Short mmCIF file of C-alpha atoms and ligand atoms in Angstrom, two decimals:
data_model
loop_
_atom_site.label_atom_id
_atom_site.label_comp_id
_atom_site.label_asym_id
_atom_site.label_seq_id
_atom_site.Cartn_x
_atom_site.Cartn_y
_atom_site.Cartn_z
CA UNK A 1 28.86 -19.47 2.67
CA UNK A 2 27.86 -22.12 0.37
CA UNK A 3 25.39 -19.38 -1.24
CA UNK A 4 28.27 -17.08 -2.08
CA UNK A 5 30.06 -20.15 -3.32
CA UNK A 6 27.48 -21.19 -6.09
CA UNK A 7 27.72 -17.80 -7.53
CA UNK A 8 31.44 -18.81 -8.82
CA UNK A 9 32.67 -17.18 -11.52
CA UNK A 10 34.18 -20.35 -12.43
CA UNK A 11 33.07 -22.91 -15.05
CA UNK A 12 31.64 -26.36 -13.50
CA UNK A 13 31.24 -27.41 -9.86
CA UNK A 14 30.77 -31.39 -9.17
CA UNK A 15 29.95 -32.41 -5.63
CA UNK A 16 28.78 -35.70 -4.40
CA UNK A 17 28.91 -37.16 -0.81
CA UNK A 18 29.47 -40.51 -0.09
CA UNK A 19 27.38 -41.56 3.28
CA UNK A 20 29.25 -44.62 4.34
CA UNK A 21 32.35 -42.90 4.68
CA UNK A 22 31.02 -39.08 5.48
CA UNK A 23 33.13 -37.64 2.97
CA UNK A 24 32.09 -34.90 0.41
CA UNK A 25 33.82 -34.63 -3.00
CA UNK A 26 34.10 -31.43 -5.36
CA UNK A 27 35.45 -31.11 -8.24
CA UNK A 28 35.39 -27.23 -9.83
CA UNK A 29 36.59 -26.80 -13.26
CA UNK A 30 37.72 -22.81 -13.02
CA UNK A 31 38.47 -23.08 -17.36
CA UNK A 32 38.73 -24.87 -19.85
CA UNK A 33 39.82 -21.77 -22.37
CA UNK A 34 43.33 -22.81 -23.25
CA UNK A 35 42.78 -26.83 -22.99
CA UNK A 36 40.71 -29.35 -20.52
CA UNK A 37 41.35 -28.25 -17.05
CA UNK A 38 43.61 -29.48 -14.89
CA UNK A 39 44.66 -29.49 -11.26
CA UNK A 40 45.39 -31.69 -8.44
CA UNK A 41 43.64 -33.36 -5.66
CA UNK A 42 43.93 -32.56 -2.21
CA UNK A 43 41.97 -34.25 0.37
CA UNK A 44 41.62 -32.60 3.83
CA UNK A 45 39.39 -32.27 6.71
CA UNK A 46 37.49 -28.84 6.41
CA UNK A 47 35.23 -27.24 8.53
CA UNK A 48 32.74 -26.98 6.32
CA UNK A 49 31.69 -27.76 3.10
CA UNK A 50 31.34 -23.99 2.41
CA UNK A 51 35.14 -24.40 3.14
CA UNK A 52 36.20 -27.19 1.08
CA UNK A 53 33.95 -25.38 -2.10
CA UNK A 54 35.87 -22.33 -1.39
CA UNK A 55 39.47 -23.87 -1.07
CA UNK A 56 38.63 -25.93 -4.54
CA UNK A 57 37.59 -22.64 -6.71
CA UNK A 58 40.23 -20.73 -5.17
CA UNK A 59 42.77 -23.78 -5.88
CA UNK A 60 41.35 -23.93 -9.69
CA UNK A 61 41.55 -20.34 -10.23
CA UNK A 62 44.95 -20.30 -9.55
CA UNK A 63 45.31 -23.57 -11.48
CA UNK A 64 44.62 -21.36 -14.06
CA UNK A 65 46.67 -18.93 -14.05
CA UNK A 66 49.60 -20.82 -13.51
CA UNK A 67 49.10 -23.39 -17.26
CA UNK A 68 48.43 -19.51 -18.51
CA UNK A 69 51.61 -17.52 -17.23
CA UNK A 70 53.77 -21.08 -17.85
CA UNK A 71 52.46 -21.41 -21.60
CA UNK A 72 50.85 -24.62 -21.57
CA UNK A 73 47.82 -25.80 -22.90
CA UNK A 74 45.62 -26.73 -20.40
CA UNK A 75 43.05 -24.80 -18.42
CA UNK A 76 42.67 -24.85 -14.68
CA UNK A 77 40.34 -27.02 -12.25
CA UNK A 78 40.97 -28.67 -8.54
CA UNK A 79 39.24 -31.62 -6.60
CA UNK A 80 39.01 -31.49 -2.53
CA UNK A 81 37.60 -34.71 -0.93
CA UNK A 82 36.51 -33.46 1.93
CA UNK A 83 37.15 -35.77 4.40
CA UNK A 84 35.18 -36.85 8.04
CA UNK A 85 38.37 -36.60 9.90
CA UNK A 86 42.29 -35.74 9.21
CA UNK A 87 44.17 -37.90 6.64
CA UNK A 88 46.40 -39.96 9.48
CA UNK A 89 43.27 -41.17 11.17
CA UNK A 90 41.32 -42.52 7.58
CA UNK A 91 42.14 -46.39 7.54
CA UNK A 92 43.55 -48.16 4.21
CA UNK A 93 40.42 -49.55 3.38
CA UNK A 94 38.29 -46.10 3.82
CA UNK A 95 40.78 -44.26 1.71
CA UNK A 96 40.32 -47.00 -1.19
CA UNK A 97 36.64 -46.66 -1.50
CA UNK A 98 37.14 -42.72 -1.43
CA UNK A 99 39.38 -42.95 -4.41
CA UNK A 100 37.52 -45.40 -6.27
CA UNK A 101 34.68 -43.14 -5.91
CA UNK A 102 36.39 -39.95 -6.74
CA UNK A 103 37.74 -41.55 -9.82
CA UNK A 104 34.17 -42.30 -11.15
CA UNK A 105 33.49 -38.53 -10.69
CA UNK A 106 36.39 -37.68 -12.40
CA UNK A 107 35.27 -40.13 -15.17
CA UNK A 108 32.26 -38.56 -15.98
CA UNK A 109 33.86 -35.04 -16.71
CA UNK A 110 35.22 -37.23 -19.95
CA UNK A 111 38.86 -35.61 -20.12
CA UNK A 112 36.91 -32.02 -19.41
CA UNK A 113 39.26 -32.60 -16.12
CA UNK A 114 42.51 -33.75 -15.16
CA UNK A 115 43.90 -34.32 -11.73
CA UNK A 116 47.40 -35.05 -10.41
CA UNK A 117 48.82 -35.28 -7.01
CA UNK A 118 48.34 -32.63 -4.49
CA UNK A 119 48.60 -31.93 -0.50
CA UNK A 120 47.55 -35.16 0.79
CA UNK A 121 47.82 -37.38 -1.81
CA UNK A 122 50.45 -39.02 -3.77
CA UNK A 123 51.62 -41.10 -7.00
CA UNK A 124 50.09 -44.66 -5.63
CA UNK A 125 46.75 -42.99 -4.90
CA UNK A 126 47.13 -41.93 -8.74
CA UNK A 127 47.57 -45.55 -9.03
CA UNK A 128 44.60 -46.05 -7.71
CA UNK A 129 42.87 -43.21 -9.47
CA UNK A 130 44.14 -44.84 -12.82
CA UNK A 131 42.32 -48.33 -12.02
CA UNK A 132 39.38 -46.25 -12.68
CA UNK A 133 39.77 -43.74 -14.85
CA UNK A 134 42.29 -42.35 -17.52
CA UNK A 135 42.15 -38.68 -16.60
CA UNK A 136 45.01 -39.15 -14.45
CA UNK A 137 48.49 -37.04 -13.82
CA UNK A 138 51.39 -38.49 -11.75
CA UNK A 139 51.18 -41.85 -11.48
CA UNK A 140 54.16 -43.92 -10.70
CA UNK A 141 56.82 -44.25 -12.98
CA UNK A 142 56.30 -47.82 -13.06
CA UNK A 143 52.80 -47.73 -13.76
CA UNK A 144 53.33 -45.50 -16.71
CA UNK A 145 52.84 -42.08 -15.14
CA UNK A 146 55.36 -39.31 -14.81
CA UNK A 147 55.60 -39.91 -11.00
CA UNK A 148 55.89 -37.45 -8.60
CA UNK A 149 56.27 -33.59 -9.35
CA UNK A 150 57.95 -32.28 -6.12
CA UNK A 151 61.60 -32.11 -7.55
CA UNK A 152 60.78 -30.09 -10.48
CA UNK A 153 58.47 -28.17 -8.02
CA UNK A 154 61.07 -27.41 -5.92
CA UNK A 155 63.51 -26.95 -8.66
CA UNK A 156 61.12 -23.60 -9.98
CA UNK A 157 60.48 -22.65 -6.15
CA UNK A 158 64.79 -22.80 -5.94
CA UNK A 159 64.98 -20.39 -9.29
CA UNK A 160 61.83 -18.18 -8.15
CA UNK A 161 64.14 -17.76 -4.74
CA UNK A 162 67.23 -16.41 -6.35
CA UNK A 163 65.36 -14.33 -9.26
CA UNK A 164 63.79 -12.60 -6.37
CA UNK A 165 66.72 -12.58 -4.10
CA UNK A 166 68.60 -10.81 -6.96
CA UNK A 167 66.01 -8.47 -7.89
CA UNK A 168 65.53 -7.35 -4.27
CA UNK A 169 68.99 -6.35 -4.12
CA UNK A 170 70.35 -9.09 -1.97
CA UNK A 171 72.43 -10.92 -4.71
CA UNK A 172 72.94 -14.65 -4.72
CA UNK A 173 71.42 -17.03 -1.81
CA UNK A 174 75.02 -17.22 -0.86
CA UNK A 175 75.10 -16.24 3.25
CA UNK A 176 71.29 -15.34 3.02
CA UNK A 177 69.70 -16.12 6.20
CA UNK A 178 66.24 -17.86 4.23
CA UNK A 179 63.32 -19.19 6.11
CA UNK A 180 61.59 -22.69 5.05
CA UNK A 181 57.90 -22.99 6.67
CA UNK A 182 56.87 -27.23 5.78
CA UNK A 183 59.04 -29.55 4.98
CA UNK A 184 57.27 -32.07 3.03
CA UNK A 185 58.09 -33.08 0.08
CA UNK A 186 58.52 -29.45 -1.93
CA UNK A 187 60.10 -27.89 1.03
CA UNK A 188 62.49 -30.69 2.27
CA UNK A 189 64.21 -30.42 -1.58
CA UNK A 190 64.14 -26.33 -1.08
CA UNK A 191 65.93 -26.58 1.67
CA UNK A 192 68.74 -29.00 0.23
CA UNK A 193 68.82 -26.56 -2.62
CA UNK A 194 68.91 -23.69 -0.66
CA UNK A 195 72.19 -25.01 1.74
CA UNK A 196 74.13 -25.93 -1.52
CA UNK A 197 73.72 -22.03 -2.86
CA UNK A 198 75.23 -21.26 0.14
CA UNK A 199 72.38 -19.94 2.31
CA UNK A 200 71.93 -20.44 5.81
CA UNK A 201 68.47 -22.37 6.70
CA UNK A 202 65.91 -21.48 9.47
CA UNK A 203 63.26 -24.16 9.18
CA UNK A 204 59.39 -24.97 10.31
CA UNK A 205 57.33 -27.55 10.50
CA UNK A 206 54.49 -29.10 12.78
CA UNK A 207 56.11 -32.87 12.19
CA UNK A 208 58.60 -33.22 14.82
CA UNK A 209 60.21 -36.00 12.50
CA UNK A 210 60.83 -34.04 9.97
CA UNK A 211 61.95 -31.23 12.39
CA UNK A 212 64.57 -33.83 13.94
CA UNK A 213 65.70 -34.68 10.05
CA UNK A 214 66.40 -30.96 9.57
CA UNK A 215 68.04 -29.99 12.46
CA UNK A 216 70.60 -33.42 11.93
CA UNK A 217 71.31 -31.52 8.97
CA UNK A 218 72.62 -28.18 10.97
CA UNK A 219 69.34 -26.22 10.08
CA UNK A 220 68.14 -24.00 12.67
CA UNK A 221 64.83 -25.13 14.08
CA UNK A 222 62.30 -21.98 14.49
CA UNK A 223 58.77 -23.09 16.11
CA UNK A 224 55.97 -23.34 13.49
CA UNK A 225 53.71 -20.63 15.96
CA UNK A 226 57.04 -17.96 15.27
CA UNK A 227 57.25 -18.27 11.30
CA UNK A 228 56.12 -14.66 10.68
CA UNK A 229 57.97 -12.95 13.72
CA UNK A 230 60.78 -14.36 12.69
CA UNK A 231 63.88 -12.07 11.03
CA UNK A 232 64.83 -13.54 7.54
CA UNK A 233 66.01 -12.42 4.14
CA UNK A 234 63.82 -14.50 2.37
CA UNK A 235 60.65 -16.08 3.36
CA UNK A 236 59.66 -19.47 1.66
CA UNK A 237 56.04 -20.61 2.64
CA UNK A 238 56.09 -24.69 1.80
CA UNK A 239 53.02 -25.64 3.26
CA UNK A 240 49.55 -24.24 3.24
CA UNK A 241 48.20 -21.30 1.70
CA UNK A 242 46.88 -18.42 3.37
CA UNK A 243 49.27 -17.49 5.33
CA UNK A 244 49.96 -13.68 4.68
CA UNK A 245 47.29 -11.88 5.32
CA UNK A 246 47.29 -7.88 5.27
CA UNK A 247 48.09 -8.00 8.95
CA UNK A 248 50.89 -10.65 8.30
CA UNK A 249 51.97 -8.53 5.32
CA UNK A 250 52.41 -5.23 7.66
CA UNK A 251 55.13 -6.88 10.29
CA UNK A 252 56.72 -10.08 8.49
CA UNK A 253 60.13 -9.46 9.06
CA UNK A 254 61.97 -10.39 5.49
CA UNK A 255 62.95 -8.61 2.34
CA UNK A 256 61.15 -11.07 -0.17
CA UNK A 257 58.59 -13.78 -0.15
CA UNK A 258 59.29 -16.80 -2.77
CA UNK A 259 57.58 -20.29 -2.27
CA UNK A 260 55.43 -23.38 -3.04
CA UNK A 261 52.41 -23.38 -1.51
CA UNK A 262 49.43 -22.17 -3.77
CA UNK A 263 47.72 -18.95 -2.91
CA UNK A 264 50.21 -17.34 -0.20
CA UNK A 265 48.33 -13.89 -0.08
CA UNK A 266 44.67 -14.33 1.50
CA UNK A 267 43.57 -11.29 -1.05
CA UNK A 268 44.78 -8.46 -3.47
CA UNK A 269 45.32 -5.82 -0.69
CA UNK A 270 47.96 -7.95 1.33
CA UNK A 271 50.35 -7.88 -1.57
CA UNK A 272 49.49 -4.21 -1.81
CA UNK A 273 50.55 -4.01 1.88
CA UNK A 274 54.12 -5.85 0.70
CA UNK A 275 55.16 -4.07 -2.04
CA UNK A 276 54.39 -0.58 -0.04
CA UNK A 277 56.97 -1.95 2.20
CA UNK A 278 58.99 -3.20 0.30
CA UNK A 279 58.78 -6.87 0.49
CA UNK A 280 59.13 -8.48 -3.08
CA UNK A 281 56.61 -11.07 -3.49
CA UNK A 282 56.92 -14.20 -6.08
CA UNK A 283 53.60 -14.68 -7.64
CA UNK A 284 53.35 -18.59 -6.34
CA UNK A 285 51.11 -19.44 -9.42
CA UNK A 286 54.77 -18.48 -11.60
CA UNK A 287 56.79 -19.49 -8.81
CA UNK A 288 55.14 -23.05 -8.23
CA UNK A 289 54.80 -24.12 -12.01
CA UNK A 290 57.72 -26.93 -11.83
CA UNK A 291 54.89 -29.37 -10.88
CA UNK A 292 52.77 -28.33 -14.16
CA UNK A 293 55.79 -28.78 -16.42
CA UNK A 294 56.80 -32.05 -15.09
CA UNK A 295 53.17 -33.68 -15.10
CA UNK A 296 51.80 -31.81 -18.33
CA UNK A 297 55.02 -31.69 -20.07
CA UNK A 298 56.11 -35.47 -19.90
CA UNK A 299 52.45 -36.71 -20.04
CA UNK A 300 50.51 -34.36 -22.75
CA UNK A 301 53.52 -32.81 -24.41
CA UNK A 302 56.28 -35.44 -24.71
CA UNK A 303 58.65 -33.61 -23.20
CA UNK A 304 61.76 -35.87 -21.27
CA UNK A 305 63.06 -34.73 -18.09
CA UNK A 306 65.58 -32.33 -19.64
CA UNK A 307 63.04 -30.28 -21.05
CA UNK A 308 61.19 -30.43 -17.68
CA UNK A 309 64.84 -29.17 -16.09
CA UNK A 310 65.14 -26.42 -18.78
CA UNK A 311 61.31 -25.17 -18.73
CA UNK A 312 61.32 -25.02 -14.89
CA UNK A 313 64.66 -23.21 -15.05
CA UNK A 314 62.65 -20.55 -16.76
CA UNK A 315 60.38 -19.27 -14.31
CA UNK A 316 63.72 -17.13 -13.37
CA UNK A 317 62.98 -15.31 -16.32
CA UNK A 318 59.35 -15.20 -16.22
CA UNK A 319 59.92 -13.59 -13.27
CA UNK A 320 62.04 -11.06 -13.79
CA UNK A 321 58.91 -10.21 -16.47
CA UNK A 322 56.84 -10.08 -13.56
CA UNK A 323 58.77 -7.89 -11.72
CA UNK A 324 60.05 -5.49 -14.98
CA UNK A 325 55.97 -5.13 -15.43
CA UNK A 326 55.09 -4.36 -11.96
CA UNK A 327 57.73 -1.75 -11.68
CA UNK A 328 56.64 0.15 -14.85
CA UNK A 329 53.24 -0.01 -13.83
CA UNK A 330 53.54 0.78 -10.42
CA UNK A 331 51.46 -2.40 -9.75
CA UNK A 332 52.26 -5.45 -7.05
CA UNK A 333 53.76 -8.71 -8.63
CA UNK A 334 50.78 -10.25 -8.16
CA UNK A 335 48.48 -8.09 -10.32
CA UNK A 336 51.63 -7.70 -12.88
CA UNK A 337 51.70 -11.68 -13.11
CA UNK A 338 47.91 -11.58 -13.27
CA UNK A 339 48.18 -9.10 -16.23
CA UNK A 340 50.50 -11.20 -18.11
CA UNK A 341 48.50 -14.53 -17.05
CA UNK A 342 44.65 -12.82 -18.65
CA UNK A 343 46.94 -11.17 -21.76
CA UNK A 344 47.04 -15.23 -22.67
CA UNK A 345 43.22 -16.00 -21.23
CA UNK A 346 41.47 -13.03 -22.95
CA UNK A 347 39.08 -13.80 -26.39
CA UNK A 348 41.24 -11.53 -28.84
CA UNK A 349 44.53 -13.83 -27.70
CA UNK A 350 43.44 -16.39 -30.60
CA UNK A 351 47.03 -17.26 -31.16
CA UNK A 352 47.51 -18.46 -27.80
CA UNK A 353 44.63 -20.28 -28.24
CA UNK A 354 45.09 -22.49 -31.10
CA UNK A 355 48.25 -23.25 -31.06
P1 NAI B 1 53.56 -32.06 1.73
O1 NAI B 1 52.27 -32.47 2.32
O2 NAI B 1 54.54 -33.09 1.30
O3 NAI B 1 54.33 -31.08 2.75
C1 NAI B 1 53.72 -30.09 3.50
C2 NAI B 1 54.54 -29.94 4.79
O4 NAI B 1 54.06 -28.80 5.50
C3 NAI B 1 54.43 -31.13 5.74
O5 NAI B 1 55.72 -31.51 6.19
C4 NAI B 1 53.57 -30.59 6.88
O6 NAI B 1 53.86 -31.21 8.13
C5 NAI B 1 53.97 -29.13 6.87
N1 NAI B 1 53.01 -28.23 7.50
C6 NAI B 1 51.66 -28.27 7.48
N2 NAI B 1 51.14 -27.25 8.18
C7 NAI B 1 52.20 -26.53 8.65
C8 NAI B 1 52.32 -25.37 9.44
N3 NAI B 1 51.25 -24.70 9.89
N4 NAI B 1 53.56 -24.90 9.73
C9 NAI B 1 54.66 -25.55 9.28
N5 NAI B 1 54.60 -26.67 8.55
C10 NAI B 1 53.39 -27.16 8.22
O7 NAI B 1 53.18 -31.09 0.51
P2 NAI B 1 54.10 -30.66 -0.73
O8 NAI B 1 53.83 -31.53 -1.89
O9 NAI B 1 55.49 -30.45 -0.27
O10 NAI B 1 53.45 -29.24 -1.10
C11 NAI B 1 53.70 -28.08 -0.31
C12 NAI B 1 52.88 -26.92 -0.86
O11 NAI B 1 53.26 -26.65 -2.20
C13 NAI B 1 51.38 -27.15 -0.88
O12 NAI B 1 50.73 -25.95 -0.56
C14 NAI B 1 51.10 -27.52 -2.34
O13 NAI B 1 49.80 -27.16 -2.76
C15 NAI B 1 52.13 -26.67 -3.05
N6 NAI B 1 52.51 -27.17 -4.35
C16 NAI B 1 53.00 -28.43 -4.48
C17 NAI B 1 53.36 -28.91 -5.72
C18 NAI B 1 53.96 -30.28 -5.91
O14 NAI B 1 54.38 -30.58 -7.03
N7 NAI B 1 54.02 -31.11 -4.88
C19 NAI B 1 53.22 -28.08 -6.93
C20 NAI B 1 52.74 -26.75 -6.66
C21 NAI B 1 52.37 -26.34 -5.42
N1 LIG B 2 49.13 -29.93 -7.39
C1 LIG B 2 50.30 -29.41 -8.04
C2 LIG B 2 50.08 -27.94 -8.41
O1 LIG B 2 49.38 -27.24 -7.76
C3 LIG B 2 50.76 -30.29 -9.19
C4 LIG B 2 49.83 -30.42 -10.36
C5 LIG B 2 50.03 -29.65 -11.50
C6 LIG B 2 48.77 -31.35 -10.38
C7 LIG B 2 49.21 -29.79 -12.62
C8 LIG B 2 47.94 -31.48 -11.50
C9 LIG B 2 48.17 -30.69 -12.61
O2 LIG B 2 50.67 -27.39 -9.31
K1 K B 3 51.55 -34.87 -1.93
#
């Protein structure tokens, strides 16, 4: 409820609605501990505006976590424009005035907040962001921004697949049967990845075009209602979060879970549920950090694209910190990854914070 909601733990929550249009716009800065906060913006139609204040401080918590675990210096915050009806059926003109408008929100958090592209929006609506305000990730290249992030996303989601492959005992991806649910942008590059190493691809996706892309490719089509009935190696979830719950967790038929899309587990107790059977689970908040470095790295840090290649590469080894932790612990990934994310966040972690 939107009672429950207001008693975030988090730092800031901005919401405005804009009448014309019907369309309700949050912003929730989750912290601002180790640098301004920063997270994308996804705009979606939500049942509720309970909903779309629960999806942002969920979003920014994990927002969080991930500039933590990845070593960068920014803290963690999300924006969801919640709009009056799904994103195909908003006209050109609509989705203009609901930029320009989020931008002025944005501008009044004066560089507390950063955004950057996220599910549903895309370097040209950064663009259009940028007209307005400065606190801007992921423009176009050709409008000065770093452009978009899903390559180096993907490129983390690849290494996060194989760390975990390997540490689950199934080697390299080579002849691993591995699952692909979406196959947007992120997911569409996994999957290329994926076939080079060797594996063999069962895909899913509620677009039939992009189903009809995949299967011209000789990937095995698997109907997005059969995702988590279906046998796999490896299960990569590209699309929405949410999607293994403890009931999920308890029949999924695959060894590990390693993908893109931003909260995976619904809570705490469905990774409990995995690990008891063991189902290795990448923390998608390590796993998913490719976008950060790309976006943060090029446009706060002055890294070039090599270092973006090099630090993305190393969420293999992150990883296999993760999972070293967990298993001397006795603890899931999740709360292992969480350990080594807060070790950063807490006060007495000074150094982390001033350099
Ligand atoms: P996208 O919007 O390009 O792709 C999502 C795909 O999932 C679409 O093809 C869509 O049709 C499909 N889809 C939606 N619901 C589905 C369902 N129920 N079953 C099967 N397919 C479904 O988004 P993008 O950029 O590829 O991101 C994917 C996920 O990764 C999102 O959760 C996003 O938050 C996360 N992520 C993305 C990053 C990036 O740099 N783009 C960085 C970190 C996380
Ligand atoms: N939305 C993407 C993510 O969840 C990319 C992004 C990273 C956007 C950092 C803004 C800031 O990681
Ligand atoms: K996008």
């Amino acid at each position: 409820s939107i009672d429950d909601e207001l008693r975030w733990d988090g730092e800031l929550t901005v919401t405005r609605h804009d009448r014309e249009t019907g369309t309700t716009f949050v912003i929730r800065i989750d912290s601002t501990r180790l640098g301004p906060a920063s997270g994308g913006t996804r705009a979606a139609h939500y049942p509720s505006i309970g909903h779309a204040l629960a999806d942002a401080g969920k979003l920014a918590g994990a927002m969080t976590l991930k500039m933590a675990v990845s070593d960068l210096p920014m803290g963690g915050g999300k924006s969801v424009i919640a709009l009056p009806a799904p994103r195909n059926q908003i006209d050109a003109a609509t989705w203009t005035r609901i930029l320009d408008i989020h931008a002025e929100n944005i501008d009044k958090l004066e560089g507390n907040y950063w955004t950057g592209p996220d599910v549903n929006t895309n370097s040209s609506d950064m663009d259009q962001l940028s007209r307005t305000t400065k606190y801007v990730f992921g423009r176009s290249v050709g409008n000065g921004g770093a452009g978009s992030s899903a390559h180096a996303t993907a490129l983390g989601v690849f290494e996060a697949m194989k760390a975990t492959a390997r540490r689950r005992g199934l080697g390299t991806l080579d002849g691993r049967t591995v699952l692909v649910q979406g196959l947007g942008a992120v997911g569409g590059d996994v999957v290329r990845l994926a076939a080079q190493a060797g594996a063999r691809l069962l895909v899913a996706d509620t677009d039939p075009q992009r189903l009809e892309a995949a299967s011209l490719a000789g990937h095995t089509v698997v109907p997005a209602g059969e995702v988590l009935r279906t046998p796999c190696d490896l299960f990569a979830p590209c699309a929405m979060g949410g999607i293994i719950d403890s009931a999920a967790a308890a029949s999924i038929p695959t060894m590990a879970v390693a993908g893109a899309a931003n909260n995976i587990l619904t809570d705490a107790a469905a990774g409990e549920v995995l690990r008891d059977r063991g189902v290795l689970c990448a923390p998608d908040f390590v796993a998913n950090a490719g976008g950060a470095f790309h976006l943060v790295g090029q446009e706060v840090l002055g890294w070039n694209e090599d270092d973006v290649v090099e630090r993305t590469r190393g969420i293999g080894r992150t990883l296999d910190e993760v999972y070293s932790l967990s298993e001397e612990r006795g603890i899931t990934t999740e709360a292992a990854a969480l350990m080594l994310a807060r070790a950063r966040l807490s006060p007495a972690s000074t150094a982390a914070a001033t350099s």
